[in-house]
PDB file of C-alpha atoms in Angstrom:
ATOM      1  CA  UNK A   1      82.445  11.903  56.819  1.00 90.00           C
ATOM      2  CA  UNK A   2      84.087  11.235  59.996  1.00 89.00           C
ATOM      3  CA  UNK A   3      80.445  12.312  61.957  1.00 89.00           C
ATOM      4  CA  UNK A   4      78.632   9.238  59.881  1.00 91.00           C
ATOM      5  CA  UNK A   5      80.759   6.988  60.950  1.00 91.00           C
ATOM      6  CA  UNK A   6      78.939   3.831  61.963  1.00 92.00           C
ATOM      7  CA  UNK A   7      81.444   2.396  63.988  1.00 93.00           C
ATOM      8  CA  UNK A   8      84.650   3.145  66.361  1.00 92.00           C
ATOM      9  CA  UNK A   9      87.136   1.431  63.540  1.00 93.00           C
ATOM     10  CA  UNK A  10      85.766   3.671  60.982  1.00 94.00           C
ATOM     11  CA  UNK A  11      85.655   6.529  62.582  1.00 92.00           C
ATOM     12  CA  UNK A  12      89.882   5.944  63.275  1.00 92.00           C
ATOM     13  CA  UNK A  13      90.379   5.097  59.830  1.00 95.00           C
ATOM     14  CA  UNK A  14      88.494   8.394  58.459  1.00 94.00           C
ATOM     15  CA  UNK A  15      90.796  10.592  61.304  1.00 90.00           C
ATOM     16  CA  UNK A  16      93.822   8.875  59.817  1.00 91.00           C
ATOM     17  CA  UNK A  17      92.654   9.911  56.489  1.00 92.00           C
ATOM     18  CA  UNK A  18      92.565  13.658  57.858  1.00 90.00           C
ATOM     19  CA  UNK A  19      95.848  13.354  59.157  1.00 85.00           C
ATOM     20  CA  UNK A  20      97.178  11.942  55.540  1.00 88.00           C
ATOM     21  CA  UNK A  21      95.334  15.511  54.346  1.00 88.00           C
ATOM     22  CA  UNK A  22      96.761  17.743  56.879  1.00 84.00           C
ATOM     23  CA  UNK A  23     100.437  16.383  56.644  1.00 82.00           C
ATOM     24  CA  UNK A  24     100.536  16.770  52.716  1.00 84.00           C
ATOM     25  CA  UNK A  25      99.536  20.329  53.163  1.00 84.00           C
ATOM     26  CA  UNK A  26     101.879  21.124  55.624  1.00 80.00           C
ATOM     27  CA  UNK A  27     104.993  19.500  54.460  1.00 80.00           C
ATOM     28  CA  UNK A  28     104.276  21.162  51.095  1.00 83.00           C
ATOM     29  CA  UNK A  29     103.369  24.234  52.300  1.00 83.00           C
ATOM     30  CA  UNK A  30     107.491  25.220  52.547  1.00 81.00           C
ATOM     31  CA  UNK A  31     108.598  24.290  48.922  1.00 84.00           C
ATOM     32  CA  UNK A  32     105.266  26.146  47.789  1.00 84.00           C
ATOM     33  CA  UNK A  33     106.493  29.215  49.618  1.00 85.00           C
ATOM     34  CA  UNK A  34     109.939  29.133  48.409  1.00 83.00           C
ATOM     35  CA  UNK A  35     108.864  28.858  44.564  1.00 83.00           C
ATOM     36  CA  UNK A  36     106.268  31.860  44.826  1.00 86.00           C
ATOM     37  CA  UNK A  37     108.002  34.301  46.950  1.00 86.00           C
ATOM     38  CA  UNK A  38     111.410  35.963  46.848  1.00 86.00           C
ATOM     39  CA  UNK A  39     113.876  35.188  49.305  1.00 81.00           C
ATOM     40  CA  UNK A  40     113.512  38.285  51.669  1.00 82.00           C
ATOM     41  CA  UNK A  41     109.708  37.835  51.810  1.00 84.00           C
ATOM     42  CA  UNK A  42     109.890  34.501  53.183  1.00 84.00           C
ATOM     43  CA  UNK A  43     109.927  35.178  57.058  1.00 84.00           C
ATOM     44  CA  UNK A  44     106.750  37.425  56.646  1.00 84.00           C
ATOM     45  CA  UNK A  45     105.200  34.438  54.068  1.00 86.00           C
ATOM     46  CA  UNK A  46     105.499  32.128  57.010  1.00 82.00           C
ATOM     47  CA  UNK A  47     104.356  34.060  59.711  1.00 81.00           C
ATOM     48  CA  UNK A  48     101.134  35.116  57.325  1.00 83.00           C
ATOM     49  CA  UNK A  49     100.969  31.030  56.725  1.00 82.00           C
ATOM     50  CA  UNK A  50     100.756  30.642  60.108  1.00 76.00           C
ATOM     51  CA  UNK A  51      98.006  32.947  60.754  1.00 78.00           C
ATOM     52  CA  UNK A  52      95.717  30.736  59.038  1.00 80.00           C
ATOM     53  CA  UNK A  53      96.009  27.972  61.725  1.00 75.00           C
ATOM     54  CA  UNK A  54      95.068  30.287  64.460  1.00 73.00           C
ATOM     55  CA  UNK A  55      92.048  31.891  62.907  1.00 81.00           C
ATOM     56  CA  UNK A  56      90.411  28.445  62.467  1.00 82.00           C
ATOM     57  CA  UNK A  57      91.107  27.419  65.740  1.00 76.00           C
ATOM     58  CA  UNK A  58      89.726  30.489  67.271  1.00 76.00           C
ATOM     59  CA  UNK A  59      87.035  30.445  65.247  1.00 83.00           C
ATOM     60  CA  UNK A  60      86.125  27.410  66.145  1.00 82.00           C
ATOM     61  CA  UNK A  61      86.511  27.864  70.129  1.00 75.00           C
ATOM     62  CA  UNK A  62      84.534  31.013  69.392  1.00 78.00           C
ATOM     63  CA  UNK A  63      81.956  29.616  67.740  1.00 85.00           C
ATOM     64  CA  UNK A  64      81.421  25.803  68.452  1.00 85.00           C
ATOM     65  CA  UNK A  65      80.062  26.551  71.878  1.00 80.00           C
ATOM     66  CA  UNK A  66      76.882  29.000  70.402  1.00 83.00           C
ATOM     67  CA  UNK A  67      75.938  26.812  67.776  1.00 87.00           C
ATOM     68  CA  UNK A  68      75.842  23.818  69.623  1.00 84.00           C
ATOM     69  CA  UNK A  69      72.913  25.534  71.714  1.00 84.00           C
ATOM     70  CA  UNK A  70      70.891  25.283  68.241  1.00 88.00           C
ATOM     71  CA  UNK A  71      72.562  22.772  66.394  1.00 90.00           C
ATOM     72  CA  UNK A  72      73.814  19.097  66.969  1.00 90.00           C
ATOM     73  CA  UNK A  73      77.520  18.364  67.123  1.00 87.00           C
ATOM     74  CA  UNK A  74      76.891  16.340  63.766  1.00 90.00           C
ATOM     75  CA  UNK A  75      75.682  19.525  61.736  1.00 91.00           C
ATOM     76  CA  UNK A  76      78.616  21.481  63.046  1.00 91.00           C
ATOM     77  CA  UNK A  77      81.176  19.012  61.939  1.00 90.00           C
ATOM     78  CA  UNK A  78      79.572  18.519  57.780  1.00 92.00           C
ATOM     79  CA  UNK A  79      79.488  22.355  57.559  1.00 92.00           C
ATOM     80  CA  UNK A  80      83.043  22.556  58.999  1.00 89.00           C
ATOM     81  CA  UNK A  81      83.893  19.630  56.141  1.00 90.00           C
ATOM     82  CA  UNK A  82      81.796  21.394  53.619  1.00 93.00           C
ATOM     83  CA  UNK A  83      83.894  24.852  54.041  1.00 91.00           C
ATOM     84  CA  UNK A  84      87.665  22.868  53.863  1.00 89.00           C
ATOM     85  CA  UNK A  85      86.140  21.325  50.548  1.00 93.00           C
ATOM     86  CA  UNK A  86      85.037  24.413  49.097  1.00 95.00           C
ATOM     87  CA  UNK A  87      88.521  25.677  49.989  1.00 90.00           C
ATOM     88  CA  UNK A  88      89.916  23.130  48.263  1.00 89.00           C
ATOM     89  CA  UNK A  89      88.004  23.554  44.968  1.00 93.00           C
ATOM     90  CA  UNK A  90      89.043  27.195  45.088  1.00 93.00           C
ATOM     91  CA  UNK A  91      92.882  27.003  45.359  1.00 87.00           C
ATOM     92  CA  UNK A  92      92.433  24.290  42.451  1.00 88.00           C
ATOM     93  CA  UNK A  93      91.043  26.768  40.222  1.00 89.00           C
ATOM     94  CA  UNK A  94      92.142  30.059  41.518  1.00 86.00           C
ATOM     95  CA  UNK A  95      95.498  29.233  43.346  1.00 79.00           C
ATOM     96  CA  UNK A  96      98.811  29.576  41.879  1.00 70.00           C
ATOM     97  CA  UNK A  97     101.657  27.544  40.660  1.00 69.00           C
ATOM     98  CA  UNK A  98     105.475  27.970  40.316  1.00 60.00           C
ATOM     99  CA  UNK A  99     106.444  27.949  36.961  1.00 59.00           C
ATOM    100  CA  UNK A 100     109.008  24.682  36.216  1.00 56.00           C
ATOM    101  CA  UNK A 101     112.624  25.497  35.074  1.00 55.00           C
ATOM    102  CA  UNK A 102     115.011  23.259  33.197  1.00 52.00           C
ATOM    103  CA  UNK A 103     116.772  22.218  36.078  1.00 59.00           C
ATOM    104  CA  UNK A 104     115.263  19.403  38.408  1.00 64.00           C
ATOM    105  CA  UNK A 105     115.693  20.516  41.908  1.00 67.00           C
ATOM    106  CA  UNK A 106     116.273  17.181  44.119  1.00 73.00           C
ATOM    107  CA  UNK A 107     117.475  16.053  47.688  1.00 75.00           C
ATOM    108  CA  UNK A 108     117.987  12.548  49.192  1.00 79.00           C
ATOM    109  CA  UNK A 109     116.689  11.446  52.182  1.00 82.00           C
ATOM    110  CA  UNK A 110     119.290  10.330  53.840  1.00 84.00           C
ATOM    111  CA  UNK A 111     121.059  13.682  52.888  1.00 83.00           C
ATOM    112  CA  UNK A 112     118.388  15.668  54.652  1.00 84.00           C
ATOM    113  CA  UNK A 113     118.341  13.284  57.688  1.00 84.00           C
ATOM    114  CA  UNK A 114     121.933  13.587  57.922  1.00 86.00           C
ATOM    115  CA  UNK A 115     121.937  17.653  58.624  1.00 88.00           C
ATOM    116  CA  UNK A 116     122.229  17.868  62.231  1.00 91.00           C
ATOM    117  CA  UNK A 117     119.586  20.866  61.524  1.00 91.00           C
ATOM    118  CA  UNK A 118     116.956  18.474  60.630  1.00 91.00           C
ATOM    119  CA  UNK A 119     117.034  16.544  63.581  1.00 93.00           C
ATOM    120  CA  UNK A 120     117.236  20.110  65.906  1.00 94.00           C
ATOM    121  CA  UNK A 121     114.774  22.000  64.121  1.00 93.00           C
ATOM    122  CA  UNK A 122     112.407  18.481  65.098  1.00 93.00           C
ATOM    123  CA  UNK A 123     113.398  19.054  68.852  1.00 93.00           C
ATOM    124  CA  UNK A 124     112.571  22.326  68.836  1.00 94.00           C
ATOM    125  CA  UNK A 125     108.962  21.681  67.096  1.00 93.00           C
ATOM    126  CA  UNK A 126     108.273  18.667  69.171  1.00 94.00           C
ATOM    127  CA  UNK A 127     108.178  21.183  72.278  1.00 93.00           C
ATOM    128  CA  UNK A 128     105.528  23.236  72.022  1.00 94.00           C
ATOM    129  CA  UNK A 129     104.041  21.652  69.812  1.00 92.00           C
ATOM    130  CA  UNK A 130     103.133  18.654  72.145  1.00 94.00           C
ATOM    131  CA  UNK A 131     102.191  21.792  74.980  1.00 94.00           C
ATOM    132  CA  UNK A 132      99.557  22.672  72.128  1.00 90.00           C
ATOM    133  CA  UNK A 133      97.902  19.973  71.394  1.00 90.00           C
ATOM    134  CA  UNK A 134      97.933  18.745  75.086  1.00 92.00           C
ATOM    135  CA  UNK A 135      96.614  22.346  75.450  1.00 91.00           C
ATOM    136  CA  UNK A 136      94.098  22.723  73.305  1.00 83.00           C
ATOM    137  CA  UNK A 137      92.469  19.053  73.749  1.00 85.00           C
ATOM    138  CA  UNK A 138      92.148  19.489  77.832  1.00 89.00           C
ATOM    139  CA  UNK A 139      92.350  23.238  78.904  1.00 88.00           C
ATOM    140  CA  UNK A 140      88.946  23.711  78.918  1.00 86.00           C
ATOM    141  CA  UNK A 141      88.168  20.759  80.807  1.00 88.00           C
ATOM    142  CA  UNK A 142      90.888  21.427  83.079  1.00 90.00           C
ATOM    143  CA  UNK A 143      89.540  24.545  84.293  1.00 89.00           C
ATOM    144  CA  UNK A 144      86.099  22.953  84.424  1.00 87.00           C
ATOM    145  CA  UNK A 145      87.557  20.675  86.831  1.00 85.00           C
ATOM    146  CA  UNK A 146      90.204  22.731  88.451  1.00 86.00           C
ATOM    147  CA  UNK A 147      88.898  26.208  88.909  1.00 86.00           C
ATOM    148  CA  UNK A 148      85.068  25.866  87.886  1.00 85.00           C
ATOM    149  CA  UNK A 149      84.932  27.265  85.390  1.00 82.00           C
ATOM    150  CA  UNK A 150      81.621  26.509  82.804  1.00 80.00           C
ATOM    151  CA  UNK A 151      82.296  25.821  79.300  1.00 75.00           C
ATOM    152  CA  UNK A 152      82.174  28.644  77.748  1.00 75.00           C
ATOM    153  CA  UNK A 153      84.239  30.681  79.816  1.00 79.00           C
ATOM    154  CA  UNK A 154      86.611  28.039  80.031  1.00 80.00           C
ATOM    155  CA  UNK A 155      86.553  28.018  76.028  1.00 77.00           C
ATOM    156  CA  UNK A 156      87.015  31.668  75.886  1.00 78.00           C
ATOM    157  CA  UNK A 157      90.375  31.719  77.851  1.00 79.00           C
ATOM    158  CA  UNK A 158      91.697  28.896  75.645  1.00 79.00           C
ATOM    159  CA  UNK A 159      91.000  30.596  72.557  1.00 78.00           C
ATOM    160  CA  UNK A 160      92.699  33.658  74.155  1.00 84.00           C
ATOM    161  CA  UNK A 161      96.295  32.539  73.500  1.00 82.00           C
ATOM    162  CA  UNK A 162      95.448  31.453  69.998  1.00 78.00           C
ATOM    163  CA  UNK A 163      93.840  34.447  69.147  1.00 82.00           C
ATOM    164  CA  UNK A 164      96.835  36.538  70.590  1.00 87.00           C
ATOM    165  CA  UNK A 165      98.971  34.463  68.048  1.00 81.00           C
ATOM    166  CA  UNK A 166      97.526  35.893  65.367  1.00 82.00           C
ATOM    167  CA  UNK A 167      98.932  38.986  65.554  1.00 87.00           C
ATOM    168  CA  UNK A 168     102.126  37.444  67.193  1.00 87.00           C
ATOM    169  CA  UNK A 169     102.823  35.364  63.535  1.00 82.00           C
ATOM    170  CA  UNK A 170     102.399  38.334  61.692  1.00 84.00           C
ATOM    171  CA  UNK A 171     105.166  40.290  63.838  1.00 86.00           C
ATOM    172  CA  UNK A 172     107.363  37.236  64.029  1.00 83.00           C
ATOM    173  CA  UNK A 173     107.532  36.793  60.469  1.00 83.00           C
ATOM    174  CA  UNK A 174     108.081  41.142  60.020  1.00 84.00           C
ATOM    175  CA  UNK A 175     110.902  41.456  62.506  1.00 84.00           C
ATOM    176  CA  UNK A 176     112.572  38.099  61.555  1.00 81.00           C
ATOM    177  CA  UNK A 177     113.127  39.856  57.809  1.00 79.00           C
ATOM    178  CA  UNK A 178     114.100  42.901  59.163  1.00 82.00           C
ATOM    179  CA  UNK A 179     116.672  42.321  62.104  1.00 81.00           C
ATOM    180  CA  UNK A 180     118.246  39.235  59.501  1.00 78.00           C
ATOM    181  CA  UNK A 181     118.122  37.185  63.307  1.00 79.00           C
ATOM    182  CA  UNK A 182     116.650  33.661  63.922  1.00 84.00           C
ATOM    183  CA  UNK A 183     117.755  32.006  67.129  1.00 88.00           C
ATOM    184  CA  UNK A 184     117.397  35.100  69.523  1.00 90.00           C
ATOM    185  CA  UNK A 185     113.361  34.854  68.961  1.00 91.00           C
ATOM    186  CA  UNK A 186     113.317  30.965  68.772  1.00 93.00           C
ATOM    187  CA  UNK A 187     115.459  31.133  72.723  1.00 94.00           C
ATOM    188  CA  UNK A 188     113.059  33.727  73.817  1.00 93.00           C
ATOM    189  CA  UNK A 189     110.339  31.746  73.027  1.00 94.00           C
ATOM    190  CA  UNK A 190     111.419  28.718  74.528  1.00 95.00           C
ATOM    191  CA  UNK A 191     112.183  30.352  78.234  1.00 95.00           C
ATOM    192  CA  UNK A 192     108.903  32.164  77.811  1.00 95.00           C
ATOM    193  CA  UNK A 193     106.340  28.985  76.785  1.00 96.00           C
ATOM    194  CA  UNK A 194     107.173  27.285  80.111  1.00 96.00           C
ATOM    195  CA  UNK A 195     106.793  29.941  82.213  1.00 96.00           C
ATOM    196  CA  UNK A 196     103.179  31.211  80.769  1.00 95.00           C
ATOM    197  CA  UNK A 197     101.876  27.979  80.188  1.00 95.00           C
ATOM    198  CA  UNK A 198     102.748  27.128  83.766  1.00 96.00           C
ATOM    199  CA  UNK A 199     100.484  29.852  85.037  1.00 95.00           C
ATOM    200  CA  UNK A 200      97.833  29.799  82.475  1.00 93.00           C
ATOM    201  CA  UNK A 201      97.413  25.980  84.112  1.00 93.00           C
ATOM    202  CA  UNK A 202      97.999  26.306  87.785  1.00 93.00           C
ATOM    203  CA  UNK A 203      97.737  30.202  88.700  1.00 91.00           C
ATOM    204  CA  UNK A 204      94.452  30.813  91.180  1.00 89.00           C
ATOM    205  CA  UNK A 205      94.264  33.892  90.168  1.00 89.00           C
ATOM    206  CA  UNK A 206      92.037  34.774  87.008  1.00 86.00           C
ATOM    207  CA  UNK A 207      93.950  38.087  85.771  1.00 90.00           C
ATOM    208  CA  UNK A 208      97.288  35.866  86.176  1.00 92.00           C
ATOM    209  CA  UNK A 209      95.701  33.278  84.023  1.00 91.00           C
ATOM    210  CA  UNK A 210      94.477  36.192  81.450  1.00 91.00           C
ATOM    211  CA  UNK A 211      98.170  37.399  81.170  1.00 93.00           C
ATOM    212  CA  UNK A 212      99.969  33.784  81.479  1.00 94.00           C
ATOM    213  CA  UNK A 213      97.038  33.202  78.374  1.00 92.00           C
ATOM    214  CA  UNK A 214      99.190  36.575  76.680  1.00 93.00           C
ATOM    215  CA  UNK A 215     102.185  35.404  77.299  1.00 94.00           C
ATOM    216  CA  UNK A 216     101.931  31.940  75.855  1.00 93.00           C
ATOM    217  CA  UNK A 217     100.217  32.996  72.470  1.00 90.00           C
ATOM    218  CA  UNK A 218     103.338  35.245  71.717  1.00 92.00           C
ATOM    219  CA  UNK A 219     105.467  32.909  73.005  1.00 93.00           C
ATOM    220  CA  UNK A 220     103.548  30.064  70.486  1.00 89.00           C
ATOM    221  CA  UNK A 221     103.478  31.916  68.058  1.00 86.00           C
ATOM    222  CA  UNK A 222     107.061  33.910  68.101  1.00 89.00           C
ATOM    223  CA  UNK A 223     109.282  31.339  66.818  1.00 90.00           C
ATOM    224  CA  UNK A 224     107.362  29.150  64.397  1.00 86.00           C
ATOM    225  CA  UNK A 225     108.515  31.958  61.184  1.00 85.00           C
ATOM    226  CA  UNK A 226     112.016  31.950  61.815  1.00 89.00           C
ATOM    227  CA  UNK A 227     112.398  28.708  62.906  1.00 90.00           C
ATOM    228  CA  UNK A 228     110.953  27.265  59.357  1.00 85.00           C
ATOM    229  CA  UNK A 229     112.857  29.572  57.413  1.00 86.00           C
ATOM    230  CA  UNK A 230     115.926  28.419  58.474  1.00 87.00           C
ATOM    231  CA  UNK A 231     115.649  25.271  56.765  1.00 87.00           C
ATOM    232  CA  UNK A 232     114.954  27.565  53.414  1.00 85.00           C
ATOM    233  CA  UNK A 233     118.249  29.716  53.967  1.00 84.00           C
ATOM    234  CA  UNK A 234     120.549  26.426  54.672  1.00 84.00           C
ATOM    235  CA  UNK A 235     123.679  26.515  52.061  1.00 84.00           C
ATOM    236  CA  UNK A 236     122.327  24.151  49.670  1.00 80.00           C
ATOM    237  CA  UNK A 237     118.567  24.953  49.905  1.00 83.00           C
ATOM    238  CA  UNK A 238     116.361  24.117  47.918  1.00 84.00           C
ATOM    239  CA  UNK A 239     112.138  23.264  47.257  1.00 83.00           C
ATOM    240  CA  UNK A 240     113.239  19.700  47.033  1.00 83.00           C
ATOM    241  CA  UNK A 241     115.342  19.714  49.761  1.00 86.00           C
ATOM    242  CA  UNK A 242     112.685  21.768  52.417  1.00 86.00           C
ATOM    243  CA  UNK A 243     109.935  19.412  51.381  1.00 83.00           C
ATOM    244  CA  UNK A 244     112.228  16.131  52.302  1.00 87.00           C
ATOM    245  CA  UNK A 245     113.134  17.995  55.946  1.00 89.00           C
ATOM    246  CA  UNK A 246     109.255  19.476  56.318  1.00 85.00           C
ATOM    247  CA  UNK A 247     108.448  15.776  55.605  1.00 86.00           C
ATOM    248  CA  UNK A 248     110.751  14.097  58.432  1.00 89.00           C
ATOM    249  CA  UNK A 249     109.947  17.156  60.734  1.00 90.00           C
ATOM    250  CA  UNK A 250     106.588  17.116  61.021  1.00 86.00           C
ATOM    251  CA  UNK A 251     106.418  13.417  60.551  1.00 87.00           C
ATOM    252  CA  UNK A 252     108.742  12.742  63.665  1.00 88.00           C
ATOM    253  CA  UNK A 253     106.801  16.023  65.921  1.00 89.00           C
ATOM    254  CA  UNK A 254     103.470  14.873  65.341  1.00 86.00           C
ATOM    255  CA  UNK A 255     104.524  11.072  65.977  1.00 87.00           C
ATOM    256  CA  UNK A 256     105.659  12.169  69.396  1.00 87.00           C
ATOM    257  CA  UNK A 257     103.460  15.297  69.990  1.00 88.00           C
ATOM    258  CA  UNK A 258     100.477  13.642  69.072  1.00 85.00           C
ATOM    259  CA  UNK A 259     100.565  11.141  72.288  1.00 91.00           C
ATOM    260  CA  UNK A 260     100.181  14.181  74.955  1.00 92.00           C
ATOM    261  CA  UNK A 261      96.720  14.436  74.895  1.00 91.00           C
ATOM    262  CA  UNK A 262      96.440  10.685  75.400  1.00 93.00           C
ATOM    263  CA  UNK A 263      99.210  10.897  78.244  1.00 94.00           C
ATOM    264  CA  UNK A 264      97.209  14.126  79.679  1.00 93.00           C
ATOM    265  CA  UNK A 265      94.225  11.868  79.944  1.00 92.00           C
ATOM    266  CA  UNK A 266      95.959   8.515  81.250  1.00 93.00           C
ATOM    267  CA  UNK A 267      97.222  10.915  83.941  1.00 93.00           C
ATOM    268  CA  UNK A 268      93.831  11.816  84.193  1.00 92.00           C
ATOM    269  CA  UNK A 269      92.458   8.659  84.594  1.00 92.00           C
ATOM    270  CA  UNK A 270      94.888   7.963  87.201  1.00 93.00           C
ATOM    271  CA  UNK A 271      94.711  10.532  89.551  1.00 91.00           C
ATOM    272  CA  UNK A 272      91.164  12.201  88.550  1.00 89.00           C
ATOM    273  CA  UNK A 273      93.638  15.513  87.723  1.00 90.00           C
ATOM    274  CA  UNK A 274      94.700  16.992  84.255  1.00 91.00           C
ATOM    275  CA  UNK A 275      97.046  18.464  86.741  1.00 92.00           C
ATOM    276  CA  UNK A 276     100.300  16.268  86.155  1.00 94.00           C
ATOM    277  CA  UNK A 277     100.421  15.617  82.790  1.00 93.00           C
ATOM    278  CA  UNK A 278      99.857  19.641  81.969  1.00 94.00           C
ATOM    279  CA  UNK A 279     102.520  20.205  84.007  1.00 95.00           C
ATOM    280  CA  UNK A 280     104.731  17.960  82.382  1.00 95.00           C
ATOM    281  CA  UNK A 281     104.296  19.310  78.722  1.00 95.00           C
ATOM    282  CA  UNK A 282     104.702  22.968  80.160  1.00 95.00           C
ATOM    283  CA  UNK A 283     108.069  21.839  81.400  1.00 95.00           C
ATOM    284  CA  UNK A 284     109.038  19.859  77.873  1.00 94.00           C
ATOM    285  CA  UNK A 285     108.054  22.816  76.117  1.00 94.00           C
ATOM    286  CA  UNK A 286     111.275  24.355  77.038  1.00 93.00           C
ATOM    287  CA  UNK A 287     113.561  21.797  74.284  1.00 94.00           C
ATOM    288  CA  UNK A 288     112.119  24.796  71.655  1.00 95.00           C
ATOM    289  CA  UNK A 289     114.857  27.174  73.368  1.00 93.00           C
ATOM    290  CA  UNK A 290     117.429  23.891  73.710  1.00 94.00           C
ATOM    291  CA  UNK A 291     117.033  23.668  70.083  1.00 92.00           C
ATOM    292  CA  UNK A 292     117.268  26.962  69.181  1.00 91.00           C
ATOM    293  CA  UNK A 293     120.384  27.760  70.941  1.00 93.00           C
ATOM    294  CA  UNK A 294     122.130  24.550  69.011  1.00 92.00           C
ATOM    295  CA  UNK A 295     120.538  25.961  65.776  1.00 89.00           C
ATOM    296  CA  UNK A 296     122.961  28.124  63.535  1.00 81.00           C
TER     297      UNK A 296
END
């Protein structure tokens, strides 16, 4: 809907109402995962999960640019809307469900928001994911304005560290069950994201850029299975309990994540650079490895 919108108001309120969509899904997305799959398959579950994200975004990098040669930016959005809707009608038919036991699973709030773990594992997230989103809203028009780049080069080299994440998640989630290890990938991670997304931004080189662009999908994509399957393997654990801490994780991330791209572009508006506000989020994207190493 948000493409008919016949004002600026509306158009906010129908992005809020995406938001309300995307944040049930993802802070339900744990207690779903724990209830279908046995314990050992849960790193690989969330690394598969994760998957998902980047094939739609490089889908859309990939494809966005062609069809707006032969289609308006209107038509692109409904079909976009159309295909999460037909999603949604097929997972309510075809998708599954745990089946309920006797015992009622529950967890306070303010017993989740007192585990020092909930606040960490929301440090850690906040990190990159405030890089990604600054990321993936200005990159291409960074590059535009820093290196010349035309827009769908530009596009291409974005989409290259999502698509590398791809098979990043995957691996994440396979050697997170098999070495029984969580913090040693989520500290790698964090002292690689800074240093990648660093170049990716600033390097005048092109094959720097290409392997910075490397670099920072693995480094994106390398921590996000075991650090959300932590919170499933705390003593105490359970469906009720991940979907309170999903809920104040991603609540208090996005909160705080979700102002970079405005910050990249007040910075912008500033200095006529994306220049200082990249920089900044390529530096904060280093509280993933702070977090990690506090993490059990």
């Amino acid at each position: 809907l948000v493409p008919f919108s016949p004002d600026y108001k509306t158009m906010l309120l129908l992005r809020f109402a995406f938001g309300v969509g995307g944040a049930l899904v993802v802070t339900l997305m744990g207690p779903i995962v724990m209830q279908l799959f046995p314990r050992e398959k849960l790193p690989m579950i969330n690394g598969i999960n994760n998957v998902a994200v980047n094939c739609g975004i490089v889908a859309a990098f990939q494809l966005v640019p062609g069809l707006h040669e032969s289609y308006s930016w209107r038509s692109i959005l409904v079909a976009a809307g159309c295909l999460s809707l037909a999603l949604s009608v097929l997972w309510f038919f075809f998708g599954s469900d745990a089946a309920t036991t006797g015992k009622k699973e529950t967890a306070s709030f303010m017993e989740v928001a007192g585990r020092k773990e909930t606040w960490l594992i929301a440090m850690a997230f906040t990190g990159p994911l405030a890089l990604y989103l600054a990321l993936n809203s200005t990159l291409p028009d960074h590059f535009r304005v820093c290196f010349g780049l035309d827009a769908k080069a530009a596009s291409t080299l974005t989409s290259l560290f999502n698509l590398v994440g791809i098979p990043t998640a995957i691996f994440s989630g396979w050697i997170t069950g098999r070495l029984g290890l969580r913090r040693p990938l989520i500290i790698c991670a964090g002292i690689l994201m800074p240093i990648c997304s660093l170049g990716l931004c600033f390097a005048p080189s092109q094959t720097v850029r290409l392997a910075c662009a490397i670099g920072l999908g693995i480094s994106l994509f390398l921590y996000v299975a075991p650090l959300f399957t932590i919170p499933m393997e705390l003593p105490g654990s359970n469906p009720a309990f991940v979907a309170r801490l999903n809920g104040i994780v991603f609540s208090g991330a996005y909160l705080l994540s979700g102002l970079s791209p405005m910050i990249v572009g007040y910075f912008f508006d500033r200095t006529g650079s994306y220049s200082l506000g990249l920089a900044f989020f390529c530096l904060s994207s280093c509280l993933l490895g702070l977090g990690g190493w506090f993490l059990p």
